[in-house]
Amino acid sequence: MRESCQWATVSPVLKKYHDQVWGRPVFTDQALFESLTRQVFQSGLKMQMVLAKLPEMAPVMDDWQIEAVSRYSEAKIQQLLQDPLMIKNERKVRSVIHNARIIQQMAQHKQSFSDWLWAQVGFVPLDLQQRTNTKVLVQHPVAKRVCQEMKAQGFEFVGPRNVSFFLQDAGLLNGHWVNCEYYQKWN
């Protein structure tokens, strides 16, 4: 029998996310922005609800394309906040747009968000060696350090817990339970 991280067995939505997205190392600015955006919108909410909502939100937010999102005007922000498909948290919406602008600024200065972020972990996913299968590790010393670095770069909505989830989602930290079938796959 194939074993999985326990949190992923709660629903088909979480299982699909676990099996197809979470913990799979991603290396493009675009994929990392989408991962960061997932974690910004997830903060304080049930991941299952956010995962169900994101596909509805994507077309409203130009499919999360960094360049398009970075150019949103105040009028566009107000339109988003009125859209029934959106998670209507103004701080989160503004943070996602702001973070897209930071990534765009990095690119304009010939710096890849991906290279910058992966350099924080030595360009190799860090193995958290999760020995328990009850919950996702919510904070890690590397995440605390990366959180400080992201804040110094100007990123918003990036507390240590959020960054820990982001780094695990994007595969920089392997947070899979050691007996999960995906632990070795992404390690």
Coordinates of N, CA and C in Angstrom, one line a residue:
M1 N 0.8 -1.2 0.0 CA 0.0 0.0 0.0 C 0.9 1.2 0.0
R2 N 0.5 2.2 -0.8 CA 1.3 3.5 -0.9 C 0.9 4.3 0.3
E3 N 1.9 4.8 1.0 CA 1.6 5.7 2.1 C 1.8 7.2 1.7
S4 N 1.1 8.0 2.5 CA 1.1 9.4 2.2 C 1.1 10.2 3.5
C5 N 1.5 11.5 3.3 CA 1.4 12.4 4.5 C 0.0 12.4 5.0
Q6 N -0.2 12.3 6.3 CA -1.6 12.2 6.8 C -2.5 13.4 6.4
W7 N -2.0 14.6 6.4 CA -2.9 15.7 6.1 C -3.4 15.6 4.7
A8 N -2.8 14.9 3.8 CA -3.2 14.8 2.4 C -4.4 13.8 2.3
T9 N -4.7 13.0 3.3 CA -5.7 12.0 3.2 C -7.1 12.5 3.6
V10 N -7.1 13.8 4.0 CA -8.4 14.4 4.5 C -9.4 14.6 3.4
S11 N -9.0 14.9 2.2 CA -9.9 15.1 1.1 C -9.2 14.9 -0.2
P12 N -10.0 14.6 -1.3 CA -9.5 14.5 -2.6 C -8.7 15.7 -3.1
V13 N -9.2 16.9 -2.7 CA -8.5 18.2 -3.1 C -7.1 18.2 -2.5
L14 N -7.0 17.9 -1.2 CA -5.7 17.9 -0.6 C -4.8 16.8 -1.1
K15 N -5.4 15.7 -1.4 CA -4.6 14.5 -1.9 C -4.0 14.9 -3.3
K16 N -4.8 15.5 -4.1 CA -4.3 15.9 -5.5 C -3.2 17.0 -5.3
Y17 N -3.4 18.0 -4.4 CA -2.4 19.0 -4.2 C -1.1 18.3 -3.7
H18 N -1.2 17.4 -2.7 CA -0.1 16.7 -2.2 C 0.7 16.0 -3.2
D19 N -0.1 15.2 -4.0 CA 0.5 14.3 -5.0 C 1.1 15.0 -6.2
Q20 N 0.5 16.2 -6.6 CA 0.9 16.8 -7.9 C 1.7 18.1 -7.7
V21 N 1.6 18.8 -6.5 CA 2.1 20.1 -6.4 C 3.1 20.2 -5.2
W22 N 2.6 19.9 -4.0 CA 3.3 20.2 -2.7 C 4.6 19.4 -2.6
G23 N 5.6 20.2 -2.4 CA 6.9 19.5 -2.2 C 7.7 19.2 -3.5
R24 N 7.1 19.4 -4.6 CA 7.8 19.2 -5.9 C 8.7 20.4 -6.1
P25 N 10.0 20.3 -6.2 CA 10.8 21.4 -6.4 C 10.5 22.2 -7.8
V26 N 10.3 23.5 -7.6 CA 10.1 24.3 -8.8 C 11.2 25.3 -8.9
F27 N 11.5 25.7 -10.2 CA 12.7 26.5 -10.4 C 12.5 27.7 -11.2
T28 N 11.3 28.0 -11.6 CA 11.0 29.2 -12.4 C 10.5 30.3 -11.5
D29 N 10.7 31.6 -11.9 CA 10.1 32.7 -11.2 C 8.6 32.6 -11.1
Q30 N 8.0 32.2 -12.3 CA 6.6 32.1 -12.4 C 6.0 31.0 -11.4
A31 N 6.6 29.8 -11.4 CA 6.1 28.7 -10.5 C 6.3 29.1 -9.0
L32 N 7.4 29.8 -8.7 CA 7.7 30.2 -7.4 C 6.7 31.3 -6.9
F33 N 6.4 32.2 -7.9 CA 5.4 33.3 -7.6 C 4.0 32.6 -7.3
E34 N 3.6 31.7 -8.1 CA 2.4 31.0 -7.9 C 2.3 30.3 -6.5
S35 N 3.4 29.7 -6.1 CA 3.6 29.0 -4.8 C 3.4 30.0 -3.7
L36 N 4.2 31.1 -3.8 CA 4.1 32.2 -2.8 C 2.7 32.7 -2.7
T37 N 2.0 32.9 -3.8 CA 0.7 33.4 -3.9 C -0.3 32.5 -3.2
R38 N -0.1 31.2 -3.4 CA -1.0 30.2 -2.7 C -0.8 30.3 -1.2
Q39 N 0.4 30.5 -0.7 CA 0.6 30.6 0.7 C 0.1 31.9 1.3
V40 N 0.2 33.0 0.5 CA -0.4 34.3 1.0 C -1.9 34.2 1.1
F41 N -2.6 33.6 0.1 CA -4.0 33.5 0.2 C -4.4 32.4 1.3
Q42 N -3.6 31.4 1.5 CA -3.9 30.4 2.5 C -3.8 30.9 3.9
S43 N -3.0 31.8 4.2 CA -2.7 32.3 5.5 C -4.0 32.5 6.3
G44 N -4.2 31.8 7.4 CA -5.4 32.0 8.2 C -6.7 31.3 7.7
L45 N -6.6 30.6 6.6 CA -7.7 29.9 6.0 C -7.4 28.4 5.9
K46 N -8.4 27.6 5.6 CA -8.2 26.2 5.4 C -7.7 26.0 4.0
M47 N -6.6 25.3 3.9 CA -5.9 25.1 2.6 C -6.9 24.4 1.6
Q48 N -7.7 23.6 2.0 CA -8.7 22.9 1.2 C -9.6 23.9 0.5
M49 N -10.1 24.9 1.2 CA -10.9 26.0 0.7 C -10.1 26.8 -0.3
V50 N -8.9 27.2 0.0 CA -8.1 28.0 -0.9 C -7.8 27.3 -2.2
L51 N -7.5 26.0 -2.1 CA -7.2 25.2 -3.3 C -8.4 25.1 -4.2
A52 N -9.6 25.1 -3.6 CA -10.8 25.0 -4.4 C -11.1 26.4 -5.1
K53 N -10.7 27.5 -4.4 CA -10.9 28.8 -4.9 C -9.9 29.3 -5.9
L54 N -8.7 28.9 -5.8 CA -7.6 29.4 -6.7 C -7.9 29.3 -8.2
P55 N -8.4 28.1 -8.6 CA -8.7 28.0 -10.1 C -9.7 29.0 -10.6
E56 N -10.7 29.4 -9.7 CA -11.7 30.4 -10.0 C -11.0 31.8 -10.1
M57 N -10.1 32.0 -9.2 CA -9.4 33.3 -9.1 C -8.4 33.6 -10.2
A58 N -7.8 32.5 -10.7 CA -6.7 32.6 -11.7 C -7.1 33.5 -12.9
P59 N -8.2 33.2 -13.6 CA -8.5 34.1 -14.7 C -8.7 35.5 -14.4
V60 N -9.3 35.8 -13.2 CA -9.5 37.2 -12.7 C -8.2 37.9 -12.5
M61 N -7.1 37.1 -12.1 CA -5.8 37.7 -11.9 C -4.8 37.3 -12.9
D62 N -5.3 37.3 -14.2 CA -4.4 37.0 -15.3 C -3.6 35.8 -15.2
D63 N -4.2 34.7 -14.7 CA -3.5 33.4 -14.5 C -2.2 33.6 -13.7
W64 N -2.1 34.5 -12.8 CA -1.0 34.8 -11.9 C 0.3 35.2 -12.7
Q65 N 0.2 35.7 -13.9 CA 1.3 36.1 -14.7 C 2.0 37.3 -14.0
I66 N 3.2 37.1 -13.6 CA 4.0 38.1 -12.8 C 3.9 39.5 -13.5
E67 N 4.2 39.6 -14.7 CA 4.3 40.9 -15.4 C 2.9 41.6 -15.4
A68 N 1.8 40.8 -15.7 CA 0.5 41.4 -15.7 C 0.1 41.8 -14.3
V69 N 0.3 41.0 -13.3 CA -0.2 41.3 -11.9 C 0.6 42.5 -11.4
S70 N 1.9 42.6 -11.8 CA 2.7 43.7 -11.3 C 2.2 45.0 -11.8
R71 N 1.5 45.1 -12.9 CA 1.0 46.3 -13.4 C -0.4 46.7 -13.0
Y72 N -1.0 46.0 -12.1 CA -2.3 46.3 -11.6 C -2.4 47.7 -11.0
S73 N -3.4 48.5 -11.5 CA -3.7 49.8 -11.0 C -4.6 49.7 -9.7
E74 N -4.8 50.9 -9.1 CA -5.7 51.0 -8.0 C -7.1 50.6 -8.4
A75 N -7.5 51.0 -9.6 CA -8.8 50.7 -10.1 C -9.0 49.2 -10.3
K76 N -8.0 48.5 -10.8 CA -8.0 47.0 -10.9 C -8.1 46.4 -9.6
I77 N -7.3 46.9 -8.6 CA -7.4 46.3 -7.2 C -8.8 46.4 -6.7
Q78 N -9.5 47.6 -6.9 CA -10.8 47.8 -6.4 C -11.8 46.8 -7.1
Q79 N -11.5 46.6 -8.4 CA -12.4 45.6 -9.2 C -12.2 44.2 -8.6
L80 N -11.0 43.9 -8.3 CA -10.7 42.5 -7.8 C -11.4 42.3 -6.4
L81 N -11.4 43.4 -5.6 CA -12.0 43.3 -4.3 C -13.5 43.1 -4.3
Q82 N -14.1 43.5 -5.5 CA -15.5 43.4 -5.7 C -15.9 42.1 -6.4
D83 N -15.0 41.4 -6.9 CA -15.2 40.3 -7.7 C -15.7 39.1 -6.9
P84 N -16.8 38.5 -7.2 CA -17.3 37.4 -6.3 C -16.4 36.1 -6.3
L85 N -15.5 36.0 -7.3 CA -14.6 34.9 -7.4 C -13.4 35.0 -6.5
M86 N -13.1 36.2 -6.0 CA -11.9 36.4 -5.3 C -12.0 36.1 -3.8
I87 N -10.9 35.8 -3.1 CA -10.8 35.8 -1.7 C -10.7 37.3 -1.4
K88 N -11.7 37.8 -0.7 CA -11.7 39.3 -0.5 C -11.0 39.8 0.8
N89 N -9.7 39.6 0.8 CA -8.9 40.1 1.8 C -7.9 41.1 1.2
E90 N -8.2 42.4 1.4 CA -7.5 43.4 0.7 C -6.0 43.4 0.9
R91 N -5.6 43.1 2.2 CA -4.2 43.0 2.5 C -3.5 41.9 1.7
K92 N -4.2 40.7 1.6 CA -3.6 39.6 0.8 C -3.5 40.0 -0.7
V93 N -4.6 40.6 -1.2 CA -4.6 40.9 -2.7 C -3.5 41.9 -2.9
R94 N -3.4 42.9 -2.1 CA -2.3 44.0 -2.3 C -0.9 43.4 -2.2
S95 N -0.8 42.4 -1.2 CA 0.5 41.8 -1.0 C 1.0 40.9 -2.2
V96 N 0.0 40.2 -2.8 CA 0.3 39.4 -4.0 C 0.8 40.3 -5.2
I97 N 0.1 41.5 -5.3 CA 0.5 42.4 -6.4 C 1.8 43.0 -6.1
H98 N 2.0 43.4 -4.8 CA 3.3 44.0 -4.4 C 4.5 43.0 -4.6
N99 N 4.2 41.7 -4.3 CA 5.3 40.7 -4.5 C 5.6 40.5 -5.9
A100 N 4.6 40.6 -6.8 CA 4.8 40.5 -8.2 C 5.7 41.6 -8.7
R101 N 5.5 42.8 -8.1 CA 6.3 44.0 -8.5 C 7.8 43.8 -8.0
I102 N 8.0 43.2 -6.8 CA 9.3 42.9 -6.3 C 10.0 42.0 -7.3
I103 N 9.4 40.9 -7.7 CA 10.0 39.9 -8.6 C 10.3 40.6 -9.9
Q104 N 9.4 41.5 -10.4 CA 9.7 42.2 -11.6 C 10.9 43.1 -11.5
Q105 N 11.0 43.8 -10.3 CA 12.2 44.7 -10.1 C 13.4 43.8 -10.1
M106 N 13.4 42.7 -9.5 CA 14.6 41.8 -9.5 C 15.0 41.5 -10.9
A107 N 14.0 41.1 -11.7 CA 14.3 40.8 -13.1 C 14.9 42.0 -13.9
Q108 N 14.3 43.1 -13.6 CA 14.9 44.3 -14.3 C 16.3 44.6 -13.9
H109 N 16.7 44.1 -12.7 CA 18.1 44.2 -12.3 C 18.9 43.0 -12.6
K110 N 18.4 42.2 -13.5 CA 19.1 40.9 -14.0 C 19.2 39.9 -12.8
Q111 N 18.3 39.9 -11.9 CA 18.3 38.9 -10.8 C 17.1 38.1 -10.9
S112 N 17.3 36.8 -10.9 CA 16.2 35.8 -11.0 C 15.7 35.6 -9.5
F113 N 14.4 35.7 -9.3 CA 13.8 35.3 -8.0 C 14.2 33.9 -7.7
S114 N 14.1 33.0 -8.7 CA 14.4 31.6 -8.5 C 15.8 31.4 -8.0
D115 N 16.8 32.0 -8.7 CA 18.2 31.9 -8.3 C 18.4 32.5 -6.9
W116 N 17.8 33.6 -6.7 CA 18.0 34.2 -5.4 C 17.5 33.3 -4.3
L117 N 16.2 32.8 -4.5 CA 15.6 32.0 -3.5 C 16.3 30.7 -3.2
W118 N 16.7 30.0 -4.3 CA 17.4 28.7 -4.2 C 18.7 28.9 -3.6
A119 N 19.4 30.0 -3.8 CA 20.7 30.3 -3.2 C 20.5 30.3 -1.6
Q120 N 19.3 30.6 -1.1 CA 19.1 30.6 0.3 C 19.2 29.2 0.9
V121 N 19.1 28.2 0.1 CA 19.2 26.8 0.6 C 20.3 26.0 -0.1
G122 N 21.2 26.8 -0.7 CA 22.4 26.1 -1.4 C 22.0 25.4 -2.6
F123 N 20.9 25.8 -3.3 CA 20.5 25.2 -4.6 C 20.1 23.7 -4.5
V124 N 19.9 23.2 -3.3 CA 19.5 21.8 -3.1 C 18.4 21.7 -2.1
P125 N 17.3 21.0 -2.3 CA 16.2 20.9 -1.3 C 16.7 20.4 0.0
L126 N 16.3 21.0 1.1 CA 16.7 20.6 2.4 C 15.8 19.5 2.9
D127 N 16.3 18.4 3.4 CA 15.5 17.3 3.9 C 15.1 17.6 5.4
L128 N 13.9 17.8 5.7 CA 13.4 18.0 7.1 C 13.3 16.7 7.9
Q129 N 13.4 15.6 7.2 CA 13.3 14.3 7.8 C 12.1 14.2 8.8
Q130 N 10.9 14.5 8.3 CA 9.7 14.4 9.1 C 9.5 13.0 9.6
R131 N 9.7 12.8 10.9 CA 9.5 11.4 11.5 C 8.1 11.2 12.0
T132 N 7.3 12.2 12.1 CA 5.9 12.0 12.5 C 5.0 12.3 11.3
N133 N 3.9 11.7 11.3 CA 2.9 11.9 10.2 C 1.7 12.6 10.7
T134 N 1.8 13.5 11.6 CA 0.6 14.1 12.1 C 0.3 15.5 11.5
K135 N 1.4 16.3 11.3 CA 1.1 17.6 10.8 C 2.4 18.1 10.1
V136 N 2.2 19.1 9.3 CA 3.3 19.8 8.5 C 4.1 20.6 9.5
L137 N 5.4 20.6 9.4 CA 6.3 21.4 10.2 C 5.9 22.9 9.9
V138 N 5.6 23.6 11.0 CA 5.1 25.0 10.7 C 6.2 26.0 10.7
Q139 N 7.3 25.7 11.4 CA 8.4 26.7 11.3 C 9.7 25.9 11.3
H140 N 10.7 26.5 10.6 CA 12.0 25.9 10.5 C 13.0 27.0 10.6
P141 N 14.2 26.8 11.2 CA 15.2 27.9 11.2 C 15.6 28.5 9.8
V142 N 15.6 27.6 8.8 CA 15.9 28.1 7.5 C 14.8 29.0 7.0
A143 N 13.5 28.7 7.3 CA 12.4 29.5 6.9 C 12.5 30.9 7.6
K144 N 12.9 30.9 8.9 CA 13.0 32.1 9.6 C 14.1 33.0 9.0
R145 N 15.2 32.4 8.6 CA 16.2 33.2 7.9 C 15.7 33.7 6.5
V146 N 15.1 32.8 5.8 CA 14.6 33.2 4.4 C 13.5 34.3 4.6
C147 N 12.7 34.2 5.6 CA 11.7 35.2 5.9 C 12.3 36.6 6.1
Q148 N 13.4 36.6 6.9 CA 14.1 37.9 7.1 C 14.7 38.4 5.8
E149 N 15.2 37.5 5.0 CA 15.8 37.9 3.7 C 14.7 38.4 2.7
M150 N 13.6 37.8 2.7 CA 12.5 38.2 1.9 C 12.0 39.5 2.3
K151 N 11.8 39.7 3.6 CA 11.4 41.1 4.1 C 12.4 42.1 3.7
A152 N 13.7 41.8 3.8 CA 14.7 42.8 3.4 C 14.6 43.1 1.9
Q153 N 14.2 42.2 1.1 CA 14.0 42.4 -0.4 C 12.7 43.2 -0.6
G154 N 11.8 43.3 0.4 CA 10.6 44.1 0.2 C 9.3 43.2 0.1
F155 N 9.4 41.9 0.2 CA 8.2 41.1 0.0 C 7.3 41.3 1.2
E156 N 6.0 41.1 1.0 CA 5.0 41.3 2.0 C 4.2 40.0 2.3
F157 N 3.6 39.9 3.5 CA 2.9 38.8 3.9 C 3.7 37.5 4.0
V158 N 5.0 37.7 4.5 CA 5.9 36.6 4.5 C 6.5 36.4 5.9
G159 N 5.6 36.0 6.8 CA 6.0 35.7 8.2 C 6.7 34.4 8.2
P160 N 7.4 34.0 9.3 CA 8.1 32.7 9.3 C 7.3 31.5 9.0
R161 N 6.1 31.5 9.5 CA 5.2 30.3 9.3 C 4.8 30.3 7.8
N162 N 4.4 31.4 7.2 CA 4.0 31.5 5.8 C 5.2 31.1 4.9
V163 N 6.4 31.6 5.3 CA 7.6 31.2 4.5 C 7.9 29.8 4.6
S164 N 7.7 29.2 5.8 CA 8.0 27.8 6.0 C 7.1 26.9 5.0
F165 N 5.8 27.3 5.0 CA 4.8 26.6 4.1 C 5.2 26.8 2.7
F166 N 5.6 28.1 2.3 CA 6.0 28.4 1.0 C 7.2 27.5 0.5
L167 N 8.2 27.5 1.4 CA 9.4 26.7 1.0 C 9.1 25.2 0.9
Q168 N 8.2 24.7 1.7 CA 7.8 23.3 1.6 C 6.9 23.1 0.3
D169 N 6.0 24.0 0.1 CA 5.2 23.9 -1.1 C 6.0 23.9 -2.4
A170 N 7.0 24.8 -2.4 CA 7.9 24.9 -3.6 C 9.0 23.9 -3.7
G171 N 9.1 23.1 -2.7 CA 10.1 22.0 -2.7 C 11.5 22.4 -2.3
L172 N 11.7 23.6 -1.7 CA 13.0 24.0 -1.2 C 13.3 23.3 0.1
L173 N 12.2 23.0 0.9 CA 12.3 22.2 2.1 C 11.4 20.9 1.8
N174 N 12.0 19.8 2.0 CA 11.2 18.5 1.8 C 10.6 18.2 3.2
G175 N 9.3 18.5 3.3 CA 8.5 18.3 4.5 C 7.7 17.1 4.5
H176 N 7.9 16.2 3.5 CA 7.1 15.0 3.4 C 7.5 14.1 4.6
W177 N 6.6 13.4 5.1 CA 6.8 12.3 6.1 C 7.8 11.3 5.5
V178 N 8.7 10.8 6.3 CA 9.8 9.9 5.7 C 9.2 8.7 5.1
N179 N 8.0 8.2 5.5 CA 7.4 7.0 4.9 C 6.5 7.3 3.7
C180 N 6.3 8.6 3.4 CA 5.4 9.0 2.3 C 6.1 8.6 1.0
E181 N 5.3 8.1 0.1 CA 5.9 7.7 -1.2 C 6.6 8.9 -1.9
Y182 N 6.2 10.1 -1.6 CA 6.8 11.3 -2.3 C 8.1 11.8 -1.6
Y183 N 8.4 11.3 -0.4 CA 9.6 11.7 0.4 C 10.8 11.5 -0.5
Q184 N 11.0 10.3 -0.9 CA 12.2 9.9 -1.7 C 12.2 10.5 -3.1
K185 N 11.0 10.6 -3.6 CA 10.8 11.2 -5.0 C 11.3 12.6 -5.1
W186 N 11.1 13.4 -4.1 CA 11.5 14.8 -4.1 C 12.8 15.1 -3.3
N187 N 13.4 14.1 -2.7 CA 14.6 14.3 -1.9 C 15.8 14.2 -2.7

